[in-house]
Structure formats: structure tokens, C-alpha cells
Amino acid sequence: MAQPKLARAADGKDLALNGNGNGAPACSSCHGMQGEGRLDAAYPRLAGLNADYLLRQLNDFADKNRDNEHMRPIAKSLSADERKAVAAYYASLSSPKTEEPKQPTPKELAIGAKLANDGNWSRGTPACRQCHGISGQGVGASFPRLAGQGKLYVLNQLKAWKDGKRSNDPLHLMTGVVSKLDDEQIAAVAAYFASLPVSPKSSAKP
């Protein structure tokens, strides 16, 4: 009896561009040909995200640990090996950043930068960089890269945590942090990270 084909790491590109013919469409139809995302529709940038983080999100979608009516059936249609292959493929990409259709105001950037880099300790709000790294470059499998991620996507996720619609963060850290931010601050943080380059300048320290 023939054994079912297992997805190899090299199959990730084919899955991303063509789907698997078993219910999972091409990832590129929403996330772009190079994983750059679609800013207008709040489909996130996947290129360069940590492979283990991406895999965890796919597993969470499939297991209903992260709610998304669009992604859940797609994730469930991917086998465990296919999820690993897709995650590895997108982690390997370094596609250029897509520029936001509307540039943030200086005030918005200032508010966002302050929260991202210093936090607001008078309200017990830690700096975003403490978990997501300097310049939002991400830390390991738990704290994704935010630099260059679409503003609308980040904004929607922050609101989802605040409203209790998303809760798959480690130790519910994001739930606690975002509960202390108002709508203006949430929008500013999203705008700030969207304004950052995808990769830090060569002179930046890790």
C-alpha cells in the first residue's frame, strides 16, 4: 500500500503559491506573492516571522485556540507536515516592506514610540520592546516581529486582545498590557511599528 506523501520543507513554497488541493487555497492569495501581506485588508506580513511562531499560530487556528473564521478551515486543511513546511518557507523570506497608504502624523508616531520604547510605568504598562525586542524585531517563538507589520493588522489584533477575542498569548501578557491602553494609544503603537523598517540598520545593536 502506497504511503501518503509527507510535505518537505522545500514544499512550503508550492503550498504557499498553489495550496494543497485539499481545501487549503494558496496562502499568496491573501498574504502576497512574497509574504508581504495586504495592508488594505489587514492580512498580515508573514515574511521573516519566526517559523515556530508561525507554526504555533497555524496550530492555534486549527485547534480553535485563536479565533478566525477564515483561517480556521484553512489551517485544518493543512497536515502537520504541511504547516511546518509553510511556516519554514515564510520564515526564510526577506521580501521588501510594503508602504502604508496613509502616513502617520508626528504626534501619533511620538506617542507610539514612547510606549514601544519606554512604556508608561505610571499605569503599569511595560515597553513593547521588553518582549518584542529592540526596534520590534521579535524575540523567539513567543514574541513576533512587529517592525514593518501592517498598521491595520496590528491595530485589529490589539483590539482583539482588549475585547477578549484573542487570548493565545503567553501567560496572557498581551491581554494585561493592552487593557491599559486607550484607543489613541493602540492606534499610535500600531502606526509606530508599521513605520519601522523590516530589518534593522546594520549599525543597530542586536
XYZ file of C-alpha atoms in Angstrom:
206
model
C 0.000 0.000 0.000
C 1.399 3.354 -1.026
C 2.395 5.639 1.807
C 0.942 9.198 1.842
C 3.341 11.882 0.739
C 4.756 13.959 3.570
C 5.372 17.646 2.982
C 9.059 18.506 2.964
C 10.488 21.919 3.895
C 11.042 22.552 0.197
C 7.291 22.087 -0.433
C 6.471 25.216 1.546
C 6.801 27.459 -1.486
C 4.492 25.283 -3.569
C 1.900 25.222 -0.782
C 2.130 28.980 -0.348
C 1.713 29.674 -4.054
C -0.681 26.893 -5.047
C -2.389 25.467 -1.972
C -2.644 21.746 -1.293
C -5.691 20.753 -3.358
C -7.330 19.516 -0.172
C -9.188 22.596 0.997
C -6.257 24.927 1.639
C -6.004 27.652 -1.022
C -2.771 29.432 -1.945
C -1.552 31.481 1.012
C -0.335 34.075 -1.500
C -3.900 34.982 -2.451
C -4.205 36.836 0.854
C -0.645 37.253 2.115
C 1.033 38.298 -1.139
C 3.389 36.539 -3.509
C 6.350 37.147 -1.202
C 4.512 37.069 2.110
C 4.423 40.854 2.220
C 0.793 40.947 3.358
C -2.110 43.087 2.188
C -2.350 46.298 4.141
C -5.771 47.290 2.834
C -7.399 44.053 4.001
C -5.394 43.676 7.246
C -3.814 40.418 6.065
C -0.512 40.235 7.948
C 3.005 40.154 6.651
C 4.383 36.623 7.103
C 7.807 37.025 5.513
C 10.604 36.784 8.056
C 8.457 35.812 11.028
C 9.853 33.107 13.291
C 8.974 29.641 11.943
C 7.968 28.275 15.350
C 5.740 31.293 15.940
C 4.035 30.814 12.571
C 3.567 27.115 13.238
C 2.013 27.822 16.612
C -0.462 30.255 15.045
C -1.476 27.720 12.404
C -1.960 25.071 15.088
C -3.938 27.507 17.232
C -6.210 28.375 14.313
C -6.833 24.687 13.645
C -7.467 23.913 17.330
C -9.689 26.979 17.915
C -7.183 28.449 20.354
C -7.098 31.506 18.101
C -10.399 32.590 16.610
C -10.531 33.439 12.913
C -13.356 32.128 10.739
C -11.252 32.467 7.592
C -8.032 30.873 8.836
C -9.504 28.018 10.868
C -10.704 25.858 7.934
C -7.503 26.582 6.013
C -5.286 25.546 8.922
C -7.333 22.400 9.481
C -6.948 21.501 5.795
C -3.153 21.501 6.175
C -1.457 18.425 7.586
C 1.025 18.808 10.434
C 3.896 18.454 7.960
C 2.362 20.999 5.592
C 2.005 23.523 8.387
C 5.675 23.081 9.253
C 6.639 23.458 5.601
C 4.638 26.655 5.124
C 5.975 28.139 8.364
C 9.573 27.349 7.387
C 9.072 28.824 3.927
C 7.712 32.152 5.135
C 10.377 32.374 7.838
C 13.018 32.122 5.104
C 11.701 35.082 3.103
C 13.036 38.636 3.292
C 10.657 40.476 0.996
C 10.623 44.301 0.878
C 8.317 46.239 3.134
C 5.000 47.435 1.745
C 4.426 51.111 2.464
C 1.286 52.190 4.280
C -1.326 54.026 2.177
C -1.574 56.780 4.787
C 1.409 58.128 6.669
C 1.091 58.639 10.441
C 1.208 62.085 11.986
C 4.274 63.146 14.021
C 2.111 63.144 17.154
C 0.945 59.595 16.507
C 4.499 58.390 15.953
C 5.701 60.137 19.104
C 3.029 58.508 21.252
C 3.686 55.114 19.700
C 7.464 55.380 20.037
C 7.193 56.362 23.695
C 5.006 53.381 24.539
C 7.067 50.967 22.439
C 10.416 52.011 23.848
C 9.665 53.284 27.359
C 6.196 52.105 28.277
C 4.014 54.031 30.710
C 5.027 52.964 34.153
C 2.588 55.329 35.856
C -0.111 52.948 34.597
C 1.999 49.816 34.886
C 2.416 49.477 31.128
C 5.776 47.930 30.139
C 7.626 48.899 26.985
C 6.770 46.756 23.962
C 10.483 46.258 23.291
C 10.872 44.316 26.536
C 9.156 41.372 24.866
C 9.270 42.139 21.140
C 12.888 43.269 21.070
C 14.675 46.445 20.078
C 13.051 48.084 17.052
C 10.306 45.461 17.169
C 12.452 42.742 15.601
C 10.836 39.951 17.598
C 12.174 37.528 20.194
C 11.996 33.775 19.690
C 8.821 31.834 19.052
C 6.587 33.693 21.510
C 7.049 37.347 20.617
C 6.732 38.048 16.874
C 8.439 40.698 14.818
C 6.253 43.806 14.680
C 8.543 46.052 12.647
C 7.043 46.654 9.219
C 3.832 44.793 10.036
C 0.692 46.428 8.642
C -0.876 49.080 10.860
C -4.444 47.828 10.400
C -3.469 44.263 11.240
C -1.630 45.255 14.448
C -4.485 47.581 15.381
C -7.050 44.810 14.929
C -5.025 42.335 16.990
C -4.548 44.778 19.853
C -8.284 45.446 19.882
C -8.972 41.711 19.780
C -6.875 41.184 22.902
C -8.544 44.126 24.626
C -12.020 42.852 23.739
C -11.198 39.293 24.784
C -11.496 37.920 21.240
C -7.878 36.766 21.203
C -6.145 35.046 24.101
C -3.382 32.791 22.743
C -0.556 34.966 24.053
C 1.994 33.536 26.537
C 0.668 33.827 30.111
C -1.929 36.310 28.766
C 0.708 39.030 28.831
C -0.826 40.936 25.916
C -4.260 40.851 27.499
C -2.918 42.625 30.557
C -0.814 45.141 28.641
C -3.426 46.244 26.140
C -6.106 46.609 28.815
C -4.186 49.663 29.997
C -4.120 51.370 26.592
C -6.820 53.662 25.226
C -7.874 53.746 21.569
C -5.493 56.591 20.703
C -2.534 54.736 22.207
C -3.448 51.476 20.453
C -3.601 53.255 17.098
C -0.309 55.027 17.809
C 1.537 51.826 18.722
C 0.257 50.149 15.553
C 1.322 53.131 13.436
C 4.769 53.235 15.025
C 5.609 49.593 14.364
C 4.237 49.854 10.833
C 6.622 52.766 10.230
C 9.750 50.801 11.175
C 11.983 49.069 8.631
C 11.540 45.321 8.390
C 15.213 44.745 9.202
C 17.288 46.979 11.485
C 20.075 49.092 10.096
C 23.442 47.353 10.039
C 24.745 49.714 12.714
C 21.990 48.781 15.165
C 22.963 46.593 18.069
C 21.095 43.283 18.485
